[in-house]
Amino acid sequence: MSKAIRAIFFSVAMLCAALSQAEPVKYAVDPVHSLVLYRIIHLGIAPSYGVFTGISGEVVFDPADLNACQAKIQVDPLTLNSFHSGRDQHLKGPEFLNVDEHFSITFESKAWKAVPDKPNCYEVEGILNFLGVSKPITAEVVHGGFATGKNGEQKTGFEVTFSFKRSEFGMTAYLPDALSDEVRVTVALEANRK
């Protein structure tokens, strides 16, 4: 084997080694383009919606290496908007979010798995910490793709959906008739490459 060919092979091997050891790509949550939407059933007949706009955290995402994927998300309960000021104050009180004692809602992923026959869709297992109680949940995460922002920043985006029973986290007010136990959550998540 000639020196030139050996040099080419060596260069390719070094490049592959460097790529394999490259740090996973980290993204910081863009709070301007992210929010949490919840849905709960009122009186058993109609959905009631609200949003949290104070969302932050970090996502590590590599569709080619799901073992490297991570998400650590924090939500500020003080940013609740249920579209009625009186209801907002009630929901922030001790019967519900109890914001004087619980300052954040958090989620940390533990495992990502591709969903068969659903492109760009992942089943993500993780831990939800809500009202000081930590429970495992499984969320469906749909990756929207990659894009470049108006200032040249590299962006990625996701839609996350999951449900949980609020009674399992100690929130039992107005069960079972006035407000449903199940809460459905949709997270619109956009993040900028760090």
mmCIF file of C-alpha atoms in Angstrom:
data_model
loop_
_atom_site.group_PDB
_atom_site.id
_atom_site.type_symbol
_atom_site.label_atom_id
_atom_site.label_comp_id
_atom_site.label_asym_id
_atom_site.label_seq_id
_atom_site.Cartn_x
_atom_site.Cartn_y
_atom_site.Cartn_z
ATOM 1 C CA MET A 1 0.000 0.000 0.000
ATOM 2 C CA SER A 2 1.426 3.347 -1.019
ATOM 3 C CA LYS A 3 2.133 6.130 1.477
ATOM 4 C CA ALA A 4 -0.560 8.297 -0.146
ATOM 5 C CA ILE A 5 -3.247 5.631 0.270
ATOM 6 C CA ARG A 6 -2.153 4.947 3.849
ATOM 7 C CA ALA A 7 -2.394 8.682 4.555
ATOM 8 C CA ILE A 8 -5.933 8.818 3.140
ATOM 9 C CA PHE A 9 -7.033 5.837 5.244
ATOM 10 C CA PHE A 10 -5.463 7.377 8.333
ATOM 11 C CA SER A 11 -7.229 10.707 7.715
ATOM 12 C CA VAL A 12 -10.593 9.004 7.238
ATOM 13 C CA ALA A 13 -10.091 6.955 10.414
ATOM 14 C CA MET A 14 -9.197 10.049 12.409
ATOM 15 C CA LEU A 15 -12.255 11.903 11.063
ATOM 16 C CA CYS A 16 -14.556 9.005 11.990
ATOM 17 C CA ALA A 17 -13.049 8.870 15.462
ATOM 18 C CA ALA A 18 -13.532 12.598 15.913
ATOM 19 C CA LEU A 19 -17.146 12.407 14.778
ATOM 20 C CA SER A 20 -17.867 9.486 17.077
ATOM 21 C CA GLN A 21 -16.499 11.446 20.026
ATOM 22 C CA ALA A 22 -18.248 14.699 19.111
ATOM 23 C CA GLU A 23 -20.369 16.279 21.811
ATOM 24 C CA PRO A 24 -24.139 15.884 21.325
ATOM 25 C CA VAL A 25 -25.825 19.038 20.046
ATOM 26 C CA LYS A 26 -27.410 21.060 22.858
ATOM 27 C CA TYR A 27 -30.343 23.425 22.432
ATOM 28 C CA ALA A 28 -31.680 26.023 24.861
ATOM 29 C CA VAL A 29 -35.458 26.410 25.051
ATOM 30 C CA ASP A 30 -36.690 29.585 23.338
ATOM 31 C CA PRO A 31 -39.341 30.928 25.751
ATOM 32 C CA VAL A 32 -40.729 33.341 23.153
ATOM 33 C CA HIS A 33 -41.786 30.452 20.908
ATOM 34 C CA SER A 34 -42.635 27.828 23.537
ATOM 35 C CA LEU A 35 -45.578 27.231 25.861
ATOM 36 C CA VAL A 36 -47.477 24.570 27.775
ATOM 37 C CA LEU A 37 -51.200 24.084 27.051
ATOM 38 C CA TYR A 38 -53.341 22.050 29.445
ATOM 39 C CA ARG A 39 -56.848 20.651 29.057
ATOM 40 C CA ILE A 40 -59.146 19.539 31.867
ATOM 41 C CA ILE A 41 -62.848 18.630 31.719
ATOM 42 C CA HIS A 42 -65.289 20.915 33.582
ATOM 43 C CA LEU A 43 -68.493 19.385 35.005
ATOM 44 C CA GLY A 44 -68.001 16.356 32.795
ATOM 45 C CA ILE A 45 -69.303 18.190 29.740
ATOM 46 C CA ALA A 46 -66.716 20.560 28.263
ATOM 47 C CA PRO A 47 -62.960 21.104 28.138
ATOM 48 C CA SER A 48 -61.324 24.008 29.924
ATOM 49 C CA TYR A 49 -57.942 25.198 28.671
ATOM 50 C CA GLY A 50 -55.069 27.240 30.032
ATOM 51 C CA VAL A 51 -51.441 27.966 29.256
ATOM 52 C CA PHE A 52 -48.129 28.433 31.006
ATOM 53 C CA THR A 53 -45.795 30.783 29.155
ATOM 54 C CA GLY A 54 -42.775 30.601 31.463
ATOM 55 C CA ILE A 55 -40.862 27.649 30.059
ATOM 56 C CA SER A 56 -37.105 27.102 30.093
ATOM 57 C CA GLY A 57 -34.562 24.319 29.927
ATOM 58 C CA GLU A 58 -32.276 22.389 27.631
ATOM 59 C CA VAL A 59 -32.688 19.694 24.985
ATOM 60 C CA VAL A 60 -29.986 17.423 23.600
ATOM 61 C CA PHE A 61 -31.226 15.922 20.359
ATOM 62 C CA ASP A 62 -29.588 13.620 17.827
ATOM 63 C CA PRO A 63 -32.005 11.512 15.745
ATOM 64 C CA ALA A 64 -29.081 9.240 14.789
ATOM 65 C CA ASP A 65 -28.239 8.501 18.434
ATOM 66 C CA LEU A 66 -31.316 8.322 20.657
ATOM 67 C CA ASN A 67 -29.185 7.232 23.621
ATOM 68 C CA ALA A 68 -27.671 10.725 23.609
ATOM 69 C CA CYS A 69 -31.042 12.515 23.620
ATOM 70 C CA GLN A 70 -32.035 14.338 26.797
ATOM 71 C CA ALA A 71 -34.542 16.946 27.880
ATOM 72 C CA LYS A 72 -34.671 18.965 31.094
ATOM 73 C CA ILE A 73 -37.626 21.350 31.135
ATOM 74 C CA GLN A 74 -38.842 23.770 33.804
ATOM 75 C CA VAL A 75 -42.202 25.554 33.882
ATOM 76 C CA ASP A 76 -42.983 28.557 36.093
ATOM 77 C CA PRO A 77 -46.496 28.088 37.572
ATOM 78 C CA LEU A 78 -46.788 31.830 38.173
ATOM 79 C CA THR A 79 -47.126 32.279 34.398
ATOM 80 C CA LEU A 80 -50.453 30.434 34.323
ATOM 81 C CA ASN A 81 -53.120 32.068 32.142
ATOM 82 C CA SER A 82 -56.573 30.429 32.241
ATOM 83 C CA PHE A 83 -58.111 33.459 30.483
ATOM 84 C CA HIS A 84 -59.957 34.635 33.594
ATOM 85 C CA SER A 85 -58.130 36.631 36.293
ATOM 86 C CA GLY A 86 -60.248 35.372 39.192
ATOM 87 C CA ARG A 87 -59.789 31.753 38.137
ATOM 88 C CA ASP A 88 -56.050 32.358 37.714
ATOM 89 C CA GLN A 89 -55.779 33.432 41.353
ATOM 90 C CA HIS A 90 -57.795 30.416 42.511
ATOM 91 C CA LEU A 91 -55.681 27.997 40.476
ATOM 92 C CA LYS A 92 -52.462 29.492 41.861
ATOM 93 C CA GLY A 93 -53.758 29.017 45.410
ATOM 94 C CA PRO A 94 -53.318 26.121 47.859
ATOM 95 C CA GLU A 95 -56.067 23.912 46.377
ATOM 96 C CA PHE A 96 -54.293 23.671 43.035
ATOM 97 C CA LEU A 97 -50.804 24.918 42.072
ATOM 98 C CA ASN A 98 -49.936 26.302 45.519
ATOM 99 C CA VAL A 99 -47.352 28.670 44.044
ATOM 100 C CA ASP A 100 -46.257 29.949 47.449
ATOM 101 C CA GLU A 101 -44.713 26.557 48.183
ATOM 102 C CA HIS A 102 -44.030 25.062 44.748
ATOM 103 C CA PHE A 103 -41.970 27.276 42.475
ATOM 104 C CA SER A 104 -41.571 25.087 39.403
ATOM 105 C CA ILE A 105 -42.894 22.112 37.482
ATOM 106 C CA THR A 106 -40.135 20.008 35.939
ATOM 107 C CA PHE A 107 -39.683 17.160 33.506
ATOM 108 C CA GLU A 108 -36.480 15.207 32.898
ATOM 109 C CA SER A 109 -36.313 12.554 30.203
ATOM 110 C CA LYS A 110 -34.769 9.145 30.843
ATOM 111 C CA ALA A 111 -35.146 7.256 27.544
ATOM 112 C CA TRP A 112 -36.087 8.037 23.938
ATOM 113 C CA LYS A 113 -37.490 5.411 21.549
ATOM 114 C CA ALA A 114 -38.568 5.803 17.932
ATOM 115 C CA VAL A 115 -42.242 5.011 17.277
ATOM 116 C CA PRO A 116 -42.620 2.479 14.441
ATOM 117 C CA ASP A 117 -44.490 3.675 11.337
ATOM 118 C CA LYS A 118 -44.616 7.261 12.639
ATOM 119 C CA PRO A 119 -41.757 9.278 11.111
ATOM 120 C CA ASN A 120 -40.035 11.780 13.412
ATOM 121 C CA CYS A 121 -42.086 10.538 16.363
ATOM 122 C CA TYR A 122 -40.585 9.351 19.643
ATOM 123 C CA GLU A 123 -41.837 7.769 22.836
ATOM 124 C CA VAL A 124 -40.023 9.530 25.655
ATOM 125 C CA GLU A 125 -40.005 8.197 29.198
ATOM 126 C CA GLY A 126 -39.174 10.576 32.008
ATOM 127 C CA ILE A 127 -39.939 11.942 35.439
ATOM 128 C CA LEU A 128 -42.546 14.651 36.031
ATOM 129 C CA ASN A 129 -42.138 16.606 39.269
ATOM 130 C CA PHE A 130 -45.350 18.413 40.141
ATOM 131 C CA LEU A 131 -46.402 19.768 43.540
ATOM 132 C CA GLY A 132 -43.326 18.169 45.072
ATOM 133 C CA VAL A 133 -44.258 14.678 43.856
ATOM 134 C CA SER A 134 -42.165 12.837 41.248
ATOM 135 C CA LYS A 135 -43.814 10.260 38.982
ATOM 136 C CA PRO A 136 -42.791 8.513 35.750
ATOM 137 C CA ILE A 137 -44.690 9.511 32.630
ATOM 138 C CA THR A 138 -44.433 8.673 28.949
ATOM 139 C CA ALA A 139 -44.808 11.437 26.364
ATOM 140 C CA GLU A 140 -45.196 11.377 22.607
ATOM 141 C CA VAL A 141 -42.665 13.737 21.049
ATOM 142 C CA VAL A 142 -42.931 14.764 17.405
ATOM 143 C CA HIS A 143 -39.825 16.406 15.964
ATOM 144 C CA GLY A 144 -40.753 19.243 13.628
ATOM 145 C CA GLY A 145 -37.313 19.561 12.055
ATOM 146 C CA PHE A 146 -34.472 22.070 11.911
ATOM 147 C CA ALA A 147 -34.427 25.670 10.695
ATOM 148 C CA THR A 148 -32.393 28.864 10.676
ATOM 149 C CA GLY A 149 -33.821 31.872 12.525
ATOM 150 C CA LYS A 150 -33.831 35.441 11.261
ATOM 151 C CA ASN A 151 -30.591 36.189 13.127
ATOM 152 C CA GLY A 152 -28.841 33.099 11.811
ATOM 153 C CA GLU A 153 -29.461 30.987 14.909
ATOM 154 C CA GLN A 154 -29.872 27.245 14.386
ATOM 155 C CA LYS A 155 -33.250 26.061 15.685
ATOM 156 C CA THR A 156 -35.170 22.865 16.236
ATOM 157 C CA GLY A 157 -38.758 22.266 17.331
ATOM 158 C CA PHE A 158 -41.036 19.664 18.912
ATOM 159 C CA GLU A 159 -44.652 19.054 19.861
ATOM 160 C CA VAL A 160 -45.005 17.028 23.055
ATOM 161 C CA THR A 161 -48.225 15.426 24.330
ATOM 162 C CA PHE A 162 -48.997 13.422 27.463
ATOM 163 C CA SER A 163 -51.678 12.940 30.109
ATOM 164 C CA PHE A 164 -51.567 12.420 33.859
ATOM 165 C CA LYS A 165 -53.936 12.063 36.813
ATOM 166 C CA ARG A 166 -53.653 15.085 39.068
ATOM 167 C CA SER A 167 -54.784 13.087 42.116
ATOM 168 C CA GLU A 168 -51.545 11.089 41.887
ATOM 169 C CA PHE A 169 -49.685 14.331 42.607
ATOM 170 C CA GLY A 170 -51.898 15.287 45.537
ATOM 171 C CA MET A 171 -54.250 17.656 43.703
ATOM 172 C CA THR A 172 -57.709 16.385 44.651
ATOM 173 C CA ALA A 173 -59.822 19.574 44.744
ATOM 174 C CA TYR A 174 -63.239 19.287 43.050
ATOM 175 C CA LEU A 175 -62.891 15.597 42.236
ATOM 176 C CA PRO A 176 -64.643 13.752 40.740
ATOM 177 C CA ASP A 177 -67.560 15.776 39.349
ATOM 178 C CA ALA A 178 -66.550 19.424 38.988
ATOM 179 C CA LEU A 179 -63.128 18.878 37.430
ATOM 180 C CA SER A 180 -61.705 15.752 35.849
ATOM 181 C CA ASP A 181 -58.802 13.841 37.326
ATOM 182 C CA GLU A 182 -57.084 13.488 33.957
ATOM 183 C CA VAL A 183 -55.145 16.467 32.642
ATOM 184 C CA ARG A 184 -54.010 16.465 29.022
ATOM 185 C CA VAL A 185 -50.897 18.466 28.224
ATOM 186 C CA THR A 186 -49.485 19.739 24.922
ATOM 187 C CA VAL A 187 -46.084 21.425 24.843
ATOM 188 C CA ALA A 188 -45.007 23.591 21.916
ATOM 189 C CA LEU A 189 -41.232 23.586 22.213
ATOM 190 C CA GLU A 190 -38.758 25.565 20.109
ATOM 191 C CA ALA A 191 -35.069 25.708 20.976
ATOM 192 C CA ASN A 192 -31.881 27.400 19.795
ATOM 193 C CA ARG A 193 -28.557 25.643 19.341
ATOM 194 C CA LYS A 194 -26.161 26.596 22.147
#
